[in-house]
mmCIF file of C-alpha atoms in Angstrom:
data_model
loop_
_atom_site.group_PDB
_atom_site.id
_atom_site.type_symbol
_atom_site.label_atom_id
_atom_site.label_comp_id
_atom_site.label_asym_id
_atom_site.label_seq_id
_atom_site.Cartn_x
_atom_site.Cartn_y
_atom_site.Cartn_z
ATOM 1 C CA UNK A 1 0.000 0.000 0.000
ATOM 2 C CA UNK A 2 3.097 2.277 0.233
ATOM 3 C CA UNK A 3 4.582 4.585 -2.716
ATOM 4 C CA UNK A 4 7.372 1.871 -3.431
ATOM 5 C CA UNK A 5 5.526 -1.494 -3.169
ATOM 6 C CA UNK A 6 7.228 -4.985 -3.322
ATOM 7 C CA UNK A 7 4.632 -7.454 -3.704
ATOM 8 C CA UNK A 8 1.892 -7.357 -6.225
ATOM 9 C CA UNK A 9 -0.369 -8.540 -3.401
ATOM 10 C CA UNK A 10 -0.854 -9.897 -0.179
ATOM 11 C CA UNK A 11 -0.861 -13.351 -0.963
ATOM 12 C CA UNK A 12 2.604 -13.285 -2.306
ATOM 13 C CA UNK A 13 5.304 -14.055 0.284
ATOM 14 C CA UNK A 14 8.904 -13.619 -1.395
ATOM 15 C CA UNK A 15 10.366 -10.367 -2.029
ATOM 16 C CA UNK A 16 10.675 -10.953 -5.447
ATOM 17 C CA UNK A 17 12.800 -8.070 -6.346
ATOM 18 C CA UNK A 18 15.094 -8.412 -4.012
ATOM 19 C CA UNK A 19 15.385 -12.275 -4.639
ATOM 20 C CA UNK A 20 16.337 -11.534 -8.443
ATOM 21 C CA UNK A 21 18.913 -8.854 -7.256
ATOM 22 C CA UNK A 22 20.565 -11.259 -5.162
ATOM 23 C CA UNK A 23 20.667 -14.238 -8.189
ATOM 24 C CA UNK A 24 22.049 -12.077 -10.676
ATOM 25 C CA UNK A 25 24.301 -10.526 -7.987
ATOM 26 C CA UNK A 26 25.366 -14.097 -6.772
ATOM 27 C CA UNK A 27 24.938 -16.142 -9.945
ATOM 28 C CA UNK A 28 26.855 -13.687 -12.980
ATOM 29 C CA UNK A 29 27.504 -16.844 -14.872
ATOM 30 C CA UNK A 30 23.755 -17.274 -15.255
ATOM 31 C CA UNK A 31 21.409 -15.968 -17.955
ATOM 32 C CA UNK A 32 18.517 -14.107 -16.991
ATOM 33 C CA UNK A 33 15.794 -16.840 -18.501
ATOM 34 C CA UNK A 34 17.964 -19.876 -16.183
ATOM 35 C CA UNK A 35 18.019 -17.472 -13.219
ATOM 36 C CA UNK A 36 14.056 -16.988 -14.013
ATOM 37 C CA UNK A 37 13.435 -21.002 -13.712
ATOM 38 C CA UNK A 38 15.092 -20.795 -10.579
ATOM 39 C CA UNK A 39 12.626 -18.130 -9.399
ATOM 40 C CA UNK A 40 10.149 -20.534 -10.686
ATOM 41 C CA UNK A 41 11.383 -23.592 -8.969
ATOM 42 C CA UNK A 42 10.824 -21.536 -5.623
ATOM 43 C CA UNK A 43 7.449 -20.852 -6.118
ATOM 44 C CA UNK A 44 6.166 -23.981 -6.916
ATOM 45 C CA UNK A 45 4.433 -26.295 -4.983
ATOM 46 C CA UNK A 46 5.092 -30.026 -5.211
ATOM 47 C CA UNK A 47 3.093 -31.180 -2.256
ATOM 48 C CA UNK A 48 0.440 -29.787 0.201
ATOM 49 C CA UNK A 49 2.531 -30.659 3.203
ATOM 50 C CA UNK A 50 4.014 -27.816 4.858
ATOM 51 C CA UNK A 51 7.150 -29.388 6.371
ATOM 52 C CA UNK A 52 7.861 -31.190 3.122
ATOM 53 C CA UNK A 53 8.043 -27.948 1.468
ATOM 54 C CA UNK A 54 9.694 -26.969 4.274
ATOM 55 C CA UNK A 55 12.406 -29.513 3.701
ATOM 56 C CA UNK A 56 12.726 -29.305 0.131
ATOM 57 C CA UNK A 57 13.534 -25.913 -0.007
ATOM 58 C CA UNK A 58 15.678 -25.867 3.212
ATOM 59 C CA UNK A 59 17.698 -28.127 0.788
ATOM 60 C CA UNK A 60 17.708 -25.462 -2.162
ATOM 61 C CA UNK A 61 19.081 -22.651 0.461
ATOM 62 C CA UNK A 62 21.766 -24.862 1.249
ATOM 63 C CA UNK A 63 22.802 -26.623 -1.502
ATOM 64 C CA UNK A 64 21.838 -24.301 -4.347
ATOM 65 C CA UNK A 65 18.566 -24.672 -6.932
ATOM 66 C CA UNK A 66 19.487 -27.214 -9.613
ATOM 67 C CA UNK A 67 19.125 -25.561 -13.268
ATOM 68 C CA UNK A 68 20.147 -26.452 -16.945
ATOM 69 C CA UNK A 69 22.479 -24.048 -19.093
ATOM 70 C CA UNK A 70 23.968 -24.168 -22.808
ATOM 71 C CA UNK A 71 27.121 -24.809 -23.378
ATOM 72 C CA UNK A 72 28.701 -22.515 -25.879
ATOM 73 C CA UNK A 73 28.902 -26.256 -27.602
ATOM 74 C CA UNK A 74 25.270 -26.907 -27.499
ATOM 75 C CA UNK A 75 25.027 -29.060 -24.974
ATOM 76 C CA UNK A 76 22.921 -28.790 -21.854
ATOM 77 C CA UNK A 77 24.675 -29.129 -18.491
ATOM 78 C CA UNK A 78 23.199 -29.141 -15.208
ATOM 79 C CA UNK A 79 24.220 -25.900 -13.052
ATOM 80 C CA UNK A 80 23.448 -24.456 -9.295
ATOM 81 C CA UNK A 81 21.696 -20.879 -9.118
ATOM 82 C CA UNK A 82 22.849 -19.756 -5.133
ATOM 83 C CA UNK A 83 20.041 -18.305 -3.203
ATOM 84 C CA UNK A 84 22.644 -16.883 -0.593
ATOM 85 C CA UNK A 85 26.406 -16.103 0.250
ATOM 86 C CA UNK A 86 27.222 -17.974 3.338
ATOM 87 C CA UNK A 87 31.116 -16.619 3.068
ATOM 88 C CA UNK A 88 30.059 -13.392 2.403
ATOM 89 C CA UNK A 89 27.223 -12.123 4.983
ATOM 90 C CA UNK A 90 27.222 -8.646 3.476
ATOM 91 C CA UNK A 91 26.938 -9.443 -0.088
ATOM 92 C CA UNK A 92 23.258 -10.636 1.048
ATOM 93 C CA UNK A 93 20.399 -8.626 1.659
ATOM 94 C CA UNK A 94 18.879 -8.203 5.405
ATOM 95 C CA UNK A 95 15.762 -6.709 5.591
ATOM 96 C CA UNK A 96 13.468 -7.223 8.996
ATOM 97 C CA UNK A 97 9.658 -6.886 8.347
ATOM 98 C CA UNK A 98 7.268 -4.993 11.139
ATOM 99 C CA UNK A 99 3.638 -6.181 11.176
ATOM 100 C CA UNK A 100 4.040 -8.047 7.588
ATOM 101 C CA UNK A 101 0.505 -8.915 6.550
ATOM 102 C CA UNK A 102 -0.263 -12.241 4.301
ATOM 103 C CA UNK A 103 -3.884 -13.187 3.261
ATOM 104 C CA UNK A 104 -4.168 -16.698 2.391
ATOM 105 C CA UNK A 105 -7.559 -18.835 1.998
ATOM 106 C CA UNK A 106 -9.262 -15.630 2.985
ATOM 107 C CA UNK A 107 -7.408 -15.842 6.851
ATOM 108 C CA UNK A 108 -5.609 -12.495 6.541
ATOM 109 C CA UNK A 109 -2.979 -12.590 9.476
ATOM 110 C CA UNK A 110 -0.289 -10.222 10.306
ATOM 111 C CA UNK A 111 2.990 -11.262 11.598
ATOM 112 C CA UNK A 112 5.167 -8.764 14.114
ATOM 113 C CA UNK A 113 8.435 -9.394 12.412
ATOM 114 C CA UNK A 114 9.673 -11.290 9.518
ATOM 115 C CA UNK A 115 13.599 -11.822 8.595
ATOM 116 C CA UNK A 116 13.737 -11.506 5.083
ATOM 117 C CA UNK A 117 17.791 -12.350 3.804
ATOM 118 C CA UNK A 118 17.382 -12.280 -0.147
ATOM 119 C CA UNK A 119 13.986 -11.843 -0.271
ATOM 120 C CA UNK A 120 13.243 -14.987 1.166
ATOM 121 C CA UNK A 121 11.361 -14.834 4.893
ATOM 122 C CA UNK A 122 13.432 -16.838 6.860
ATOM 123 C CA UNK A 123 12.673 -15.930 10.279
ATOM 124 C CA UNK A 124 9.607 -15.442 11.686
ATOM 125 C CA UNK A 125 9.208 -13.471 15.549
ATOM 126 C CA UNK A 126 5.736 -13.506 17.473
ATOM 127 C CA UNK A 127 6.508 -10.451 20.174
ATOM 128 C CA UNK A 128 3.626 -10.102 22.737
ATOM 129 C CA UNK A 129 3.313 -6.155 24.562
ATOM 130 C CA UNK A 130 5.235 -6.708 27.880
ATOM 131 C CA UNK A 131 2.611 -4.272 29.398
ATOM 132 C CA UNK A 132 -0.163 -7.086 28.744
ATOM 133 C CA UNK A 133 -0.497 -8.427 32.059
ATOM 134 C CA UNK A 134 -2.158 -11.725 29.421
ATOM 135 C CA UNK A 135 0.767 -11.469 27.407
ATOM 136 C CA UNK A 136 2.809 -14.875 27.887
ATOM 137 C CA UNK A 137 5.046 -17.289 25.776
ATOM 138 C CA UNK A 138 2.597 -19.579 25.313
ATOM 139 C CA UNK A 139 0.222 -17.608 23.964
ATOM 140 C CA UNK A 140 2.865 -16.298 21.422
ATOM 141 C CA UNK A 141 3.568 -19.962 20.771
ATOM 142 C CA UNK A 142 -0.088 -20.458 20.096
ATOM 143 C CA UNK A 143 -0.549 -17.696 17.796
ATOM 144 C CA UNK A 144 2.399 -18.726 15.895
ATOM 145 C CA UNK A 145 0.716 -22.504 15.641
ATOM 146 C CA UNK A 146 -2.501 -20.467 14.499
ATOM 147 C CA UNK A 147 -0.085 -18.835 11.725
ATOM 148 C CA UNK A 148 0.888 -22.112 10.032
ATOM 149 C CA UNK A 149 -2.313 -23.333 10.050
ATOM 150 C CA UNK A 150 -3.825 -20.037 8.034
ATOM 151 C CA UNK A 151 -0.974 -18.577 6.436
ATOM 152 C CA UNK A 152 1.143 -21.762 5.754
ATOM 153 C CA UNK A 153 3.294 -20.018 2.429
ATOM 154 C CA UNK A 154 4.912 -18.111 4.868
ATOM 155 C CA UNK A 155 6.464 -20.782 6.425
ATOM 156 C CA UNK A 156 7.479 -22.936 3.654
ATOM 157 C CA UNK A 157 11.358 -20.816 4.027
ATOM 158 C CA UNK A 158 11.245 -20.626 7.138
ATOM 159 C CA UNK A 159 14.619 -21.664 9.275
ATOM 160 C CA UNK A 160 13.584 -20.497 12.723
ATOM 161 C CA UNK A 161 10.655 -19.116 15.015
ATOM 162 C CA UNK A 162 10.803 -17.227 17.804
ATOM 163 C CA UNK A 163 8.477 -15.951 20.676
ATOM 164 C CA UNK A 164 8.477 -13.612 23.347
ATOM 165 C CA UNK A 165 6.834 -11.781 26.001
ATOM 166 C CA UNK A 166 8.371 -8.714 25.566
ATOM 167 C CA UNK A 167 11.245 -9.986 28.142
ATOM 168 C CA UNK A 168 11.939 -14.008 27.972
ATOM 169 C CA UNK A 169 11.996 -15.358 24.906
ATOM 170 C CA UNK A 170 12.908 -18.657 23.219
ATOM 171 C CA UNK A 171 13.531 -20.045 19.413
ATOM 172 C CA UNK A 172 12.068 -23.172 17.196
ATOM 173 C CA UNK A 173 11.537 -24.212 14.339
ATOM 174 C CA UNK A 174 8.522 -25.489 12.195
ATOM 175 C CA UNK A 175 7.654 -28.519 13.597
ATOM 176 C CA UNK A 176 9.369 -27.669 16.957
ATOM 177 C CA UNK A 177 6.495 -28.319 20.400
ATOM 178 C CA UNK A 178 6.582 -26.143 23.233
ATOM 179 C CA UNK A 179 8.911 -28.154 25.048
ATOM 180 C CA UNK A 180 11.244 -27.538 22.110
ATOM 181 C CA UNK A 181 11.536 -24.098 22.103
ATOM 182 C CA UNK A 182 14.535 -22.718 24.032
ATOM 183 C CA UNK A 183 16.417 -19.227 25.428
ATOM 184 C CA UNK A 184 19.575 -18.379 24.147
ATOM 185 C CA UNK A 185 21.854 -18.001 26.638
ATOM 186 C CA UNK A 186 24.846 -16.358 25.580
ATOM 187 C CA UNK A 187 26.129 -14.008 22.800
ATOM 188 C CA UNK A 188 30.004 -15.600 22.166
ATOM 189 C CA UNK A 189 29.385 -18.508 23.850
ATOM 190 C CA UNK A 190 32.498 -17.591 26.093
ATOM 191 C CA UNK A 191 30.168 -17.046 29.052
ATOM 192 C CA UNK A 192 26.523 -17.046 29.978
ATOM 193 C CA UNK A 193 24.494 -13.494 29.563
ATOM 194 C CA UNK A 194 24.625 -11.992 33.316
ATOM 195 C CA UNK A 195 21.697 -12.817 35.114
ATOM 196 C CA UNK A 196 19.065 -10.232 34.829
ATOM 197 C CA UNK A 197 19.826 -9.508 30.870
ATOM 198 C CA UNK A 198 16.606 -9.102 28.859
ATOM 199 C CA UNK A 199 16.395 -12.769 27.358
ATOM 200 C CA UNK A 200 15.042 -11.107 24.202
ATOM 201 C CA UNK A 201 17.873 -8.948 23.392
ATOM 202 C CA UNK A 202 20.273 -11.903 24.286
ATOM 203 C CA UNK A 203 18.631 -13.962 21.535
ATOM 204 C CA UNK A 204 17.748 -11.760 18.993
ATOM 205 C CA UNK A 205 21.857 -10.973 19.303
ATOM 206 C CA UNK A 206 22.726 -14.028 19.879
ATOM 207 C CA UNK A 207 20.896 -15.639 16.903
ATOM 208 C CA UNK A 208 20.630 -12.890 14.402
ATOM 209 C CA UNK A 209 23.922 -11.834 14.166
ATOM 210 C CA UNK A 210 24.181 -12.178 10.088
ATOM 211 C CA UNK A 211 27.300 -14.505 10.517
ATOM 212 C CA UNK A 212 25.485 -16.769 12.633
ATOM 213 C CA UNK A 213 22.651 -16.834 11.372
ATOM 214 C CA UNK A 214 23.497 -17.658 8.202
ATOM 215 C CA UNK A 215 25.984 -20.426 9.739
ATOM 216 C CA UNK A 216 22.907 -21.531 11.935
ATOM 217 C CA UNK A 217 20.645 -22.400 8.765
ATOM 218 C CA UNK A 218 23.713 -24.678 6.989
ATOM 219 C CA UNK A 219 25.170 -26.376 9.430
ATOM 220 C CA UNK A 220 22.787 -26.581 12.229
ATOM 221 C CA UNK A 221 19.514 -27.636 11.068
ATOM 222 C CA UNK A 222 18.548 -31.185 9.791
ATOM 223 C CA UNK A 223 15.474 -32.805 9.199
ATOM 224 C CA UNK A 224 14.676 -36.159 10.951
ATOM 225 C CA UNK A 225 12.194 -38.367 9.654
ATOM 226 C CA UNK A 226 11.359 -42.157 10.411
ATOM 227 C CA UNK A 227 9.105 -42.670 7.132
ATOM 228 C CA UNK A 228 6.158 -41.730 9.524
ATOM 229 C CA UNK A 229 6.691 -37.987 10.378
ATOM 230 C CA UNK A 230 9.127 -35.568 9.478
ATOM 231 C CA UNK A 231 10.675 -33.519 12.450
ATOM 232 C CA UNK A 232 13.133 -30.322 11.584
ATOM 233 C CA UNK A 233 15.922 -29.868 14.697
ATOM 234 C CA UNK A 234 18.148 -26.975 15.186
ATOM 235 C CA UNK A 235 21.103 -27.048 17.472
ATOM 236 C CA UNK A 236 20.604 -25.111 20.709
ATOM 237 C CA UNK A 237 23.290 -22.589 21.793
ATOM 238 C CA UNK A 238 24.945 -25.091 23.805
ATOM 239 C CA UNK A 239 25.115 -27.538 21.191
ATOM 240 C CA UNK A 240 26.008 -24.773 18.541
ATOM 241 C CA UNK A 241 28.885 -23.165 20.808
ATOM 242 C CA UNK A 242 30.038 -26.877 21.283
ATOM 243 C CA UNK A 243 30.593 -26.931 17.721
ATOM 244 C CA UNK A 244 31.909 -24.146 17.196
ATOM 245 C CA UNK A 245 34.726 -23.860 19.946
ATOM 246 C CA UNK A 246 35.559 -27.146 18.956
ATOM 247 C CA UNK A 247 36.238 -26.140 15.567
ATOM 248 C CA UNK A 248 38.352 -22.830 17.063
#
């Protein structure tokens, strides 16, 4: 509704602008039309399943989108078009959404922030007013779980979730239960965050430093599933700083 928009609607969920900026940007070895079928490749749908979208894309942030080019021989050989620089943090683009608004089967819903890197809405925060003596992480949980169920092509990027009170708050992911969400404890993982910080700022810092974050979605999420259900698990900052000292 603004003088600049960047979605021809509300239904539409990537920022598709900024996603074609960052393929040509990332991908100068790739035409225009091959960049376009990767655009295309990431709004399809193969299967009404949220978390197997979920999972299939996951894999095309990671590993690349899997496209055809010609050869200057004539032949056709298989290519990757990169969504995002995980070397490079700054040669992405970080945008965070307030109040982001998606209508979807008529449910129009309105999210308080999304995490867009590359025009794709990675991150997804449910903030409840601290001055709401009702306000609680459960009920942000719940709203969030009221979110996937009416708004689901939000969620088919998504790499984490996170809720809040306005003071504690914990992170997720998509198929992550209450009992799965957790703080985040420390911003270096040298030391726990002195006792009284505001959980919220320790996470959002924590988390969403662009460095992490982006090593957070490649190496620390996996998908587990045992031909029944799928489950998507992300390390927790105990298990990520475990990691990552070792590796230091």
């Amino acid at each position: 509704d603004g003088p600049t928009p960047e979605r021809t609607g509300y239904g539409v969920v990537l920022l598709l602008g900024r996603l074609r900026a960052a393929l040509a940007r990332l991908n100068p070895h790739l035409p225009k039309d091959v960049r376009e079928e990767a655009v295309a490749r990431l709004r399809q749908v193969e299967t009404p399943s949220l978390v197997e979208e979920n999972r299939r894309l996951h894999r095309m942030i990671v590993d690349g989108v899997d496209v055809e080019v010609m050869r200057d021989d004539g032949a056709i050989a298989g290519d990757k078009a990169w969504l995002i620089d995980f070397e490079n943090p700054d040669n992405n683009d970080w945008l965070a959404v307030n109040q982001f608004t998606v209508i979807e089967n008529k449910a129009n819903r309105r999210a308080d922030v999304v995490v867009f890197v590359n025009g794709l809405p990675l991150a997804v925060v449910e903030l409840k007013n601290p001055a709401d003596e009702n306000a609680t992480l459960d009920g942000a949980f719940n709203q969030l779980q009221t979110y996937k169920a009416d708004i689901p092509s939000l969620f088919v990027f998504n790499e984490a979730l996170v809720i809040s009170d306005g003071y504690s708050a914990r992170a997720g992911t998509l198929t992550s239960g209450w009992d799965r969400f957790q703080p985040w404890r420390t911003l270096e993982g040298d030391a726990l965050a002195p006792k009284g910080s505001v959980q919220l700022e320790v996470l959002v810092k924590g988390i969403f430093d662009k460095q992490r974050f982006l090593d957070y979605v490649l190496n620390f999420v996996t998908f587990e599933d045992d031909g029944k259900t799928i489950e998507k698990k992300a390390a927790a900052y105990h298990q990520y700083w475990a990691v990552n000292k070792a590796v230091d």
